[in-house]
Tab-separated table of C-alpha atoms in Angstrom:
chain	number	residue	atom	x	y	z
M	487	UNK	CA	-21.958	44.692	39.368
M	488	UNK	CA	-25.076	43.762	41.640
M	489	UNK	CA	-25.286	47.199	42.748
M	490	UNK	CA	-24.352	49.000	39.398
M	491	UNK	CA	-26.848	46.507	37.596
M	492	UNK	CA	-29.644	45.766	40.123
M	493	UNK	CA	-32.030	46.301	36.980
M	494	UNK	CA	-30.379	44.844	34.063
M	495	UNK	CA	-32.323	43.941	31.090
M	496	UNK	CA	-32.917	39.863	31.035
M	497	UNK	CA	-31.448	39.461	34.342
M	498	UNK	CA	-32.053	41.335	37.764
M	499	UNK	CA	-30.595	40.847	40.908
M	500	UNK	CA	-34.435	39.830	41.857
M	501	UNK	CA	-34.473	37.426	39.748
M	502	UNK	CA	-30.967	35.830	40.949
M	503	UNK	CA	-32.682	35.826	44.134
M	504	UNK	CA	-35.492	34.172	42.992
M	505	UNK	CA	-33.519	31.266	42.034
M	506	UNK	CA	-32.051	31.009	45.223
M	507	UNK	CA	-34.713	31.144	47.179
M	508	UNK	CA	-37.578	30.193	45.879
M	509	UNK	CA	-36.628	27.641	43.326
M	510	UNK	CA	-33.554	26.358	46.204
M	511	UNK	CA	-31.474	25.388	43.197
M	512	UNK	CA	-28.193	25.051	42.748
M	513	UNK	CA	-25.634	23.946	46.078
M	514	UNK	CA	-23.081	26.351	47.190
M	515	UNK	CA	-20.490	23.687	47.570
M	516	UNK	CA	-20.397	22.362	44.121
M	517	UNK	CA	-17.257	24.080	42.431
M	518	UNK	CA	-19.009	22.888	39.144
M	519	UNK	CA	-22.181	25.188	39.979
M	520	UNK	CA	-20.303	28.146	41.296
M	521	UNK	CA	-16.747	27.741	41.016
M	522	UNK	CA	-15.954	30.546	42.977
M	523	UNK	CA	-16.669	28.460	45.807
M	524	UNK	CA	-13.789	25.950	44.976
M	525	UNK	CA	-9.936	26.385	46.306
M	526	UNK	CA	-8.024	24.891	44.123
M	527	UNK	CA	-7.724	25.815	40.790
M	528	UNK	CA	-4.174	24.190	39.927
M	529	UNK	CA	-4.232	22.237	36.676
M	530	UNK	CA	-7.527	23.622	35.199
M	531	UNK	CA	-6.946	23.262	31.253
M	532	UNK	CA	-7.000	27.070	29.464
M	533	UNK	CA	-10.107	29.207	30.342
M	534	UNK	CA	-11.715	32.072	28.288
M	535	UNK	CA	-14.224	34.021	30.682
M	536	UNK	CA	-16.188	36.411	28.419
M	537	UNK	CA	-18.507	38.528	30.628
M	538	UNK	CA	-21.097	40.992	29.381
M	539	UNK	CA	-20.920	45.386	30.494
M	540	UNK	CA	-24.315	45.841	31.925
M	541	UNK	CA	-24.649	42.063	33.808
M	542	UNK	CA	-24.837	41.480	37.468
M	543	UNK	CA	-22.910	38.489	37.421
M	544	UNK	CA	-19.915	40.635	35.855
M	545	UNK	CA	-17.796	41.229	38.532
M	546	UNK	CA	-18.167	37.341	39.617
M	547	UNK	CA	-16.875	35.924	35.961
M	548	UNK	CA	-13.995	38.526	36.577
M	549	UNK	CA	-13.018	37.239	39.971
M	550	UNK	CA	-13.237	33.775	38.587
M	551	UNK	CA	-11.005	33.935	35.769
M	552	UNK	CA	-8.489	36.471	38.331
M	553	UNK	CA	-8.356	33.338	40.831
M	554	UNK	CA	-7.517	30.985	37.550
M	555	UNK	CA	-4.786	33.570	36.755
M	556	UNK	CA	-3.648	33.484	40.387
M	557	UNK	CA	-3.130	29.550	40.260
M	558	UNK	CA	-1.197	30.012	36.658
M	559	UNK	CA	-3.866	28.971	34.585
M	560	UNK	CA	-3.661	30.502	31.551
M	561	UNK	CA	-7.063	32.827	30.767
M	562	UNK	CA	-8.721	35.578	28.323
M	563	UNK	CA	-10.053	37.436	30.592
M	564	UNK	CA	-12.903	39.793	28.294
M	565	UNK	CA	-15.831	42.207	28.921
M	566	UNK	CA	-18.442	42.629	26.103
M	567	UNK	CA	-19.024	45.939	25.952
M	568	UNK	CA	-22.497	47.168	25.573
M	569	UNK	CA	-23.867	43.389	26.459
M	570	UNK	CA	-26.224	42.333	28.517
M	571	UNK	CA	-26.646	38.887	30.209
M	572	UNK	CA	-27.184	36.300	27.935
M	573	UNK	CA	-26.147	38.339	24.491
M	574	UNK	CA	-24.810	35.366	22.999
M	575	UNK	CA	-27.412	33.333	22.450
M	576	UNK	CA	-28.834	36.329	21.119
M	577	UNK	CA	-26.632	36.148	18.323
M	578	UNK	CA	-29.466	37.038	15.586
M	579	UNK	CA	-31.028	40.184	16.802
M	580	UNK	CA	-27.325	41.152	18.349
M	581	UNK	CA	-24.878	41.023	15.490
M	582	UNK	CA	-22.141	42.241	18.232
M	583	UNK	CA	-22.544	39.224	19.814
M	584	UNK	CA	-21.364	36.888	16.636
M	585	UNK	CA	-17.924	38.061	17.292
M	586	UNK	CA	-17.638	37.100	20.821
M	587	UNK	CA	-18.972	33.652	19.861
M	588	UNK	CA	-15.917	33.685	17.252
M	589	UNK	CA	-13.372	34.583	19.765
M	590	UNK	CA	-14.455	31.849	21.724
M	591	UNK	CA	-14.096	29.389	19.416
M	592	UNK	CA	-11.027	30.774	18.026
M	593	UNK	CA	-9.889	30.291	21.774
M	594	UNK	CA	-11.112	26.925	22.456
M	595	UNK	CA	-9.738	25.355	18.707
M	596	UNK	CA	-6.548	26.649	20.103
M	597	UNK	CA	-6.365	24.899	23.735
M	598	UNK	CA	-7.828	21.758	21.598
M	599	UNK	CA	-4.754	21.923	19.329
């Protein structure tokens, strides 16, 4: 998804790189910042990864919640179609994006239950 959405609307790969370089935020080895980075993912409570079509950090939320499959912990696994990075916060000028909100608090009231 970096290469298919190098120019995404609200987020670029540019700009991902201006975080990291520029701004030096963020450290690689901090499972909580990017837990891609972590090994074990054994005994992680329920996860819902919602990911949005047309963002360059797709394909990473989908390899996340794969590797929290992998280690048996149970996880919606869901790409917005037509979304772009950020779309839920959008929520008033994207009406698309009200039902994604819903689904994840449908899915989070359940693993609270």
């Amino acid at each position: 998804s970096y290469v298919e959405h190098t120019q995404a609307p609200m987020l670029t790969v540019r700009d991902l790189d201006f975080e990291k370089a520029v701004r030096g935020r963020g450290d690689p080895t901090d499972p909580s910042q990017y837990p891609l980075g972590d090994s074990d993912f054994s005994g992680l409570p329920p996860a819902t990864v919602i990911t949005a079509q047309y963002d360059p950090l797709r394909d990473e939320g989908m390899a996340y919640a794969r590797q929290l499959q992998a280690a048996g912990v149970e996880t919606d696994a869901q790409i917005a179609p037509g979304m772009i990075h950020g779309f839920m916060s959008m929520f008033q000028a994207v009406p698309d994006a009200v039902a994604w909100i819903e689904h994840g608090g449908t899915r989070l009231a359940k693993a609270l239950a």
